[in-house]
Short mmCIF file of C-alpha atoms and ligand atoms in Angstrom, two decimals:
data_model
loop_
_atom_site.label_atom_id
_atom_site.label_comp_id
_atom_site.label_asym_id
_atom_site.label_seq_id
_atom_site.Cartn_x
_atom_site.Cartn_y
_atom_site.Cartn_z
CA VAL A 56 110.54 95.63 98.59
CA GLU A 57 108.79 98.93 97.78
CA THR A 58 105.51 99.24 99.66
CA PRO A 59 102.63 99.50 97.20
CA ILE A 60 100.67 102.70 97.63
CA HIS A 61 97.46 102.18 99.51
CA ILE A 62 94.72 104.46 98.17
CA PRO A 63 93.50 106.62 101.09
CA VAL A 64 89.80 106.03 101.79
CA LEU A 65 87.35 108.97 102.08
CA LEU A 66 90.21 111.46 101.73
CA GLU A 67 88.04 114.49 100.98
CA GLU A 68 85.67 113.72 103.82
CA VAL A 69 88.59 113.27 106.24
CA LEU A 70 89.98 116.67 105.24
CA HIS A 71 86.56 118.28 105.42
CA HIS A 72 86.04 117.05 108.99
CA LEU A 73 89.56 117.55 110.34
CA ASN A 74 89.61 120.97 108.63
CA PRO A 75 93.45 121.19 108.74
CA ARG A 76 94.98 124.66 109.04
CA PRO A 77 98.52 126.02 108.69
CA GLY A 78 100.55 125.44 111.83
CA ALA A 79 98.17 122.92 113.38
CA VAL A 80 99.16 119.55 114.87
CA TYR A 81 97.55 116.25 113.91
CA VAL A 82 97.85 112.62 114.94
CA ASP A 83 97.48 110.00 112.24
CA ALA A 84 97.07 106.94 114.46
CA THR A 85 97.24 104.50 111.52
CA VAL A 86 99.74 106.20 109.22
CA ASN A 87 100.53 103.22 106.93
CA GLY A 88 101.74 104.58 103.57
CA GLY A 89 100.94 108.14 104.60
CA GLY A 90 98.05 108.71 102.20
CA HIS A 91 96.04 110.84 104.62
CA THR A 92 99.17 112.16 106.33
CA GLY A 93 100.56 113.59 103.09
CA ALA A 94 97.41 115.65 102.65
CA LEU A 95 97.51 116.79 106.31
CA LEU A 96 101.15 117.88 105.93
CA ASP A 97 100.31 119.87 102.82
CA ALA A 98 97.32 121.55 104.43
CA SER A 99 99.21 122.43 107.64
CA ALA A 100 102.33 123.75 105.89
CA PRO A 101 104.71 125.38 106.47
CA GLN A 102 104.85 124.81 110.26
CA GLY A 103 102.19 122.21 111.01
CA LYS A 104 103.06 118.75 112.31
CA VAL A 105 101.81 115.21 112.00
CA ILE A 106 102.57 112.46 114.48
CA GLY A 107 102.19 109.24 112.51
CA ILE A 108 101.79 105.94 114.34
CA ASP A 109 101.68 102.42 112.95
CA ARG A 110 101.97 99.02 114.54
CA ASP A 111 103.80 97.70 111.48
CA ALA A 112 107.55 98.39 111.66
CA ASP A 113 108.09 97.77 107.90
CA LEU A 114 105.61 100.52 107.04
CA ILE A 115 107.19 103.03 109.43
CA ALA A 116 110.65 102.27 107.95
CA ALA A 117 109.38 102.66 104.37
CA LEU A 118 107.58 105.92 105.14
CA THR A 119 110.61 107.34 106.95
CA ARG A 120 112.58 106.84 103.71
CA ARG A 121 109.85 108.15 101.46
CA ARG A 122 109.14 111.34 103.48
CA PHE A 123 112.66 111.89 104.74
CA ASP A 124 112.53 115.68 104.18
CA ASP A 125 109.46 116.10 106.40
CA VAL A 126 110.99 113.86 109.06
CA ALA A 127 114.26 115.81 108.98
CA ALA A 128 112.37 119.12 109.16
CA GLY A 129 110.58 117.92 112.31
CA ARG A 130 107.18 118.18 110.62
CA LEU A 131 106.57 114.42 110.56
CA LEU A 132 107.21 112.36 113.68
CA LEU A 133 106.87 108.64 113.01
CA ARG A 134 106.44 106.08 115.76
CA HIS A 135 106.29 102.30 115.57
CA ALA A 136 103.73 101.43 118.24
CA SER A 137 100.14 100.53 118.79
CA PHE A 138 97.79 103.49 118.95
CA SER A 139 96.71 102.20 122.36
CA HIS A 140 99.92 103.91 123.60
CA LEU A 141 98.86 107.26 122.19
CA ALA A 142 99.01 109.22 125.46
CA GLU A 143 102.50 107.96 126.23
CA ILE A 144 103.75 108.66 122.67
CA LEU A 145 102.56 112.27 122.81
CA ALA A 146 103.94 112.81 126.32
CA ASP A 147 107.35 111.40 125.30
CA ALA A 148 107.44 113.66 122.23
CA GLY A 149 106.48 116.67 124.38
CA ILE A 150 103.41 117.32 122.23
CA GLY A 151 100.59 119.20 123.97
CA PRO A 152 96.92 119.21 123.01
CA VAL A 153 96.45 118.48 119.30
CA ASP A 154 94.05 119.83 116.68
CA GLY A 155 92.90 116.52 115.28
CA VAL A 156 93.25 112.75 115.48
CA LEU A 157 92.53 110.31 112.66
CA PHE A 158 92.03 106.55 112.85
CA ASP A 159 91.70 104.61 109.58
CA LEU A 160 91.31 101.11 110.97
CA GLY A 161 92.06 97.67 109.65
CA LEU A 162 94.54 96.47 107.12
CA SER A 163 96.01 97.91 103.93
CA SER A 164 96.95 96.84 100.43
CA HIS A 165 100.48 96.31 101.74
CA HIS A 166 99.30 93.66 104.18
CA LEU A 167 97.22 91.82 101.63
CA ASP A 168 99.58 91.91 98.69
CA ARG A 169 103.11 92.26 99.98
CA SER A 170 103.61 91.47 103.63
CA GLY A 171 103.93 87.68 103.18
CA ARG A 172 102.21 87.24 106.55
CA GLY A 173 99.14 85.34 105.44
CA PHE A 174 96.53 88.12 105.51
CA SER A 175 95.03 86.79 102.28
CA PHE A 176 94.74 83.34 100.75
CA SER A 177 95.66 84.32 97.21
CA GLU A 178 99.18 82.96 97.91
CA ASN A 179 100.29 80.15 100.15
CA GLU A 180 101.96 81.92 103.07
CA PRO A 181 102.64 81.28 106.77
CA LEU A 182 99.49 82.00 108.77
CA ASP A 183 100.76 84.88 110.91
CA MET A 184 98.45 87.91 110.35
CA ARG A 185 100.06 90.09 113.00
CA PHE A 186 100.61 93.78 112.28
CA ASP A 187 103.59 93.57 114.64
CA PRO A 188 105.07 90.05 114.63
CA ALA A 189 108.04 91.25 116.72
CA ASP A 190 105.82 92.15 119.70
CA PRO A 191 106.71 89.49 122.29
CA SER A 192 103.22 89.51 123.80
CA SER A 193 101.51 88.96 120.44
CA VAL A 194 99.90 85.77 119.19
CA SER A 195 99.85 84.72 115.54
CA ALA A 196 96.75 83.48 113.72
CA SER A 197 98.17 79.94 113.64
CA GLU A 198 98.62 80.08 117.43
CA VAL A 199 95.04 81.30 117.83
CA ILE A 200 93.94 78.28 115.81
CA ALA A 201 96.18 75.89 117.76
CA GLU A 202 95.21 77.06 121.23
CA THR A 203 91.61 78.28 121.19
CA PRO A 204 88.98 75.86 122.57
CA LEU A 205 85.98 75.06 120.36
CA PRO A 206 83.35 77.40 121.87
CA GLU A 207 85.67 80.42 121.71
CA LEU A 208 86.74 79.58 118.16
CA VAL A 209 83.10 79.41 117.08
CA ASP A 210 82.57 82.76 118.77
CA ILE A 211 85.55 84.35 116.96
CA PHE A 212 84.34 83.11 113.56
CA HIS A 213 80.77 84.11 114.33
CA ARG A 214 81.29 87.56 115.85
CA TYR A 215 84.38 88.85 114.08
CA GLY A 216 83.68 87.10 110.78
CA GLU A 217 79.87 87.13 110.79
CA GLU A 218 80.20 83.67 109.27
CA ARG A 219 77.08 81.52 109.24
CA TYR A 220 79.06 78.26 109.05
CA ALA A 221 81.20 79.31 112.05
CA SER A 222 80.46 76.18 114.01
CA ARG A 223 81.08 73.70 111.18
CA ILE A 224 84.33 75.43 110.23
CA ALA A 225 85.56 75.56 113.84
CA ARG A 226 84.84 71.84 114.26
CA THR A 227 86.80 70.96 111.10
CA VAL A 228 89.69 73.15 112.22
CA ILE A 229 89.79 71.45 115.63
CA ALA A 230 89.61 67.96 114.11
CA ARG A 231 92.44 68.77 111.70
CA ARG A 232 94.71 70.47 114.19
CA ARG A 233 94.85 67.23 116.22
CA ASN A 234 96.74 65.57 113.37
CA GLN A 235 98.67 68.48 112.02
CA PRO A 236 99.02 72.14 113.02
CA ILE A 237 97.29 74.57 110.64
CA GLU A 238 100.15 76.90 109.80
CA SER A 239 99.61 78.03 106.23
CA THR A 240 96.96 79.97 104.37
CA ARG A 241 96.39 76.97 102.13
CA ALA A 242 95.79 74.62 105.07
CA LEU A 243 93.20 77.01 106.49
CA LEU A 244 91.54 77.56 103.14
CA SER A 245 91.24 73.81 102.65
CA ALA A 246 89.69 73.38 106.12
CA VAL A 247 87.11 76.08 105.31
CA GLU A 248 86.27 74.47 101.96
CA GLN A 249 85.84 71.01 103.48
CA SER A 250 83.50 72.35 106.17
CA LEU A 251 80.94 73.75 103.75
CA PRO A 252 77.92 71.92 102.41
CA ALA A 253 78.77 70.66 98.90
CA LYS A 254 76.25 72.94 97.22
CA VAL A 255 77.91 76.15 98.43
CA ARG A 256 81.51 74.99 98.16
CA TRP A 257 82.03 76.76 94.82
CA ARG A 258 81.90 80.08 96.59
CA ALA A 259 84.10 79.05 99.52
CA SER A 260 86.37 82.04 99.01
CA ARG A 261 83.68 84.31 100.51
CA ASN A 262 83.52 82.19 103.65
CA ALA A 263 87.32 82.04 103.75
CA ALA A 264 87.54 85.85 103.52
CA ARG A 265 85.29 86.11 106.60
CA ILE A 266 87.31 83.51 108.52
CA PHE A 267 90.58 85.25 107.64
CA GLN A 268 89.15 88.58 108.79
CA ALA A 269 87.99 87.03 112.06
CA LEU A 270 91.41 85.54 112.81
CA ARG A 271 93.15 88.82 112.00
CA ILE A 272 90.89 90.71 114.44
CA ALA A 273 91.51 88.07 117.13
CA ALA A 274 95.28 87.80 116.60
CA ASN A 275 95.77 91.57 116.81
CA ARG A 276 93.15 92.02 119.57
CA GLU A 277 91.88 94.83 117.39
CA LEU A 278 88.73 95.71 119.31
CA ALA A 279 90.53 95.94 122.65
CA GLU A 280 93.16 98.21 121.12
CA ILE A 281 90.50 100.57 119.77
CA GLU A 282 88.66 100.59 123.07
CA ARG A 283 91.84 101.66 124.87
CA ALA A 284 92.78 104.23 122.24
CA LEU A 285 89.56 106.23 121.83
CA PRO A 286 89.57 107.91 125.28
CA GLN A 287 93.28 108.71 124.89
CA ALA A 288 92.62 110.31 121.51
CA PHE A 289 89.78 112.36 122.94
CA ASP A 290 91.94 113.42 125.89
CA ALA A 291 94.70 114.54 123.53
CA LEU A 292 92.45 117.00 121.71
CA ARG A 293 92.29 120.67 122.54
CA PRO A 294 88.76 122.08 122.85
CA GLY A 295 87.66 122.63 119.25
CA GLY A 296 89.85 119.72 118.10
CA ARG A 297 88.40 117.00 115.89
CA LEU A 298 88.35 113.22 116.06
CA VAL A 299 87.72 111.25 112.86
CA VAL A 300 87.43 107.45 112.78
CA ILE A 301 87.02 105.27 109.70
CA SER A 302 86.02 101.71 110.48
CA PHE A 303 85.42 98.68 108.28
CA HIS A 304 83.61 96.31 110.61
CA SER A 305 80.24 96.63 112.34
CA LEU A 306 81.72 95.87 115.77
CA GLU A 307 84.30 98.62 115.34
CA ASP A 308 81.72 101.10 114.15
CA ARG A 309 79.46 100.23 117.07
CA MET A 310 82.25 100.91 119.53
CA VAL A 311 82.95 104.28 117.90
CA LYS A 312 79.27 105.14 117.81
CA LEU A 313 78.82 104.40 121.52
CA PHE A 314 81.95 106.32 122.50
CA PHE A 315 80.84 109.35 120.47
CA ARG A 316 77.32 109.19 121.89
CA GLU A 317 78.71 109.12 125.42
CA GLN A 318 80.76 112.27 124.80
CA LYS A 319 77.73 113.99 123.34
CA GLN A 320 75.62 113.05 126.36
CA LEU A 321 78.32 114.31 128.71
CA GLY A 322 78.30 117.58 126.80
CA THR A 323 82.01 117.24 126.06
CA ALA A 324 81.63 116.94 122.29
CA LYS A 325 79.34 117.61 119.39
CA LEU A 326 78.87 115.18 116.53
CA LEU A 327 79.83 116.53 113.10
CA ALA A 328 77.53 114.09 111.33
CA LYS A 329 74.51 112.28 112.76
CA LYS A 330 74.92 109.25 110.51
CA PRO A 331 78.18 107.58 109.50
CA ILE A 332 79.56 108.85 106.20
CA GLN A 333 80.08 106.25 103.48
CA PRO A 334 82.05 106.45 100.25
CA SER A 335 80.33 107.32 96.98
CA ASP A 336 79.66 104.64 94.35
CA GLU A 337 82.35 106.30 92.28
CA GLU A 338 84.96 105.89 95.05
CA VAL A 339 84.01 102.24 95.58
CA ARG A 340 84.29 101.60 91.84
CA ILE A 341 87.87 102.93 91.81
CA ASN A 342 88.77 101.44 95.20
CA PRO A 343 86.60 98.43 96.13
CA ARG A 344 88.28 98.18 99.55
CA ALA A 345 86.47 101.40 100.49
CA GLY A 346 83.15 99.56 100.17
CA SER A 347 82.56 98.84 103.85
CA ALA A 348 84.07 102.09 105.18
CA LYS A 349 82.14 104.20 107.68
CA LEU A 350 83.42 107.55 108.89
CA ARG A 351 82.37 109.24 112.11
CA ALA A 352 83.57 112.62 113.30
CA LEU A 353 83.23 114.74 116.40
CA GLU A 354 84.42 118.07 117.70
CA LYS A 355 85.56 118.30 121.28
CA LEU A 356 83.91 121.03 123.30
CA ARG A 357 85.66 120.54 126.60
CA GLN A 358 87.63 118.06 128.67
CA PRO A 359 85.40 115.61 130.65
CA GLY A 360 85.18 116.72 134.26
CA GLU A 361 85.75 120.40 133.42
CA THR A 362 82.96 122.64 134.64
CA THR A 363 81.19 124.75 132.03
CA MET A 364 80.34 128.41 132.59
CA GLU A 365 76.69 127.44 132.54
CA GLU A 366 77.21 125.04 135.47
CA VAL A 367 79.15 127.72 137.36
CA ARG A 368 76.23 130.16 137.00
CA ARG A 369 73.70 127.64 138.31
C1 SAM B 952 93.87 101.11 106.51
S1 SAM B 952 95.52 101.28 106.93
C2 SAM B 952 95.73 103.03 107.01
C3 SAM B 952 95.94 103.68 105.66
C4 SAM B 952 96.34 105.15 105.69
N1 SAM B 952 95.35 105.97 106.35
C5 SAM B 952 96.57 105.66 104.27
O1 SAM B 952 95.58 106.05 103.65
O2 SAM B 952 97.71 105.63 103.79
C6 SAM B 952 95.50 100.81 108.62
C7 SAM B 952 96.88 100.79 109.28
O3 SAM B 952 96.68 100.68 110.68
C8 SAM B 952 97.73 99.92 111.22
N2 SAM B 952 97.25 99.43 112.53
C9 SAM B 952 96.35 98.46 112.79
N3 SAM B 952 96.17 98.34 114.12
C10 SAM B 952 96.95 99.28 114.70
C11 SAM B 952 97.20 99.67 116.05
N4 SAM B 952 96.59 99.06 117.08
N5 SAM B 952 98.05 100.68 116.27
C12 SAM B 952 98.69 101.32 115.25
N6 SAM B 952 98.51 100.98 113.96
C13 SAM B 952 97.65 99.98 113.68
C14 SAM B 952 97.99 98.85 110.21
O4 SAM B 952 99.30 98.37 110.31
C15 SAM B 952 97.75 99.62 108.90
O5 SAM B 952 98.97 100.08 108.38
#
């Protein structure tokens, strides 16, 4: 199956903040269909490099075919892995400090429309929702539902989904799973619908979207992966290198905000924008998925723990 092209979010703003130059080296930690990577390869031509990472093996295989010339020329290195292994990936590839790292978090059009792994409820599909179902340590969304005790399930729906009926939905799910495992998108959608007060049931798809998002974040342990990856990305930058993160969830953005603030306070980085950058109305009209995007960017000044000249003089 051809992977549908995912429209890159905030492309101009990403390029503005990474400021790619000929010969420079970039990491695209969430390469997907290569929307941002294609632009980085163009801007860093003829010698520049991009190391593209994705946790989804199908996407890495499809992109290897599509950009075979760049791969063969050694300008595009593609790796199937989680970005939480960033340091190891760069060390194995013998890549030294890089000029920029990009994270464009979350899921893509491919996952929603083509993967068949139950990321959306528009079709009846197995409830898997893993970016990397082959990872032996991973847990599918249906396993999360089968094995999570009530209080934790409420917490997942509440925190990751920001769902006001979290508790009612979790109780229905638990009651139903006793009789029959919830293993399809339709079974989960029906549990969500049945949990809602009758007067709001007509708009159950909004609640379902939040519950699906929550389970995806839990199944992929998305917040923990980001928390592990950010310091590695910062470490990988040369002084003057840039880190750009696009997030789609308030908990993700909060984590990025706190990490960036910490670097600023340590004097190891400067923020390139005080407030997160959001897409224009025009971009959201063309690409509604961009709606919740927030971009933050920093420039590294020095490695943490390195003494500055100013401190030497004191
Ligand atoms: C929003 S898409 C990126 C789109 C890409 N920037 C473009 O415009 O073509 C996010 C990608 O991140 C991948 N992903 C999610 N979690 C990941 C992780 N922990 N490590 C590596 N890739 C991950 C997903 O598989 C997905 O392909």
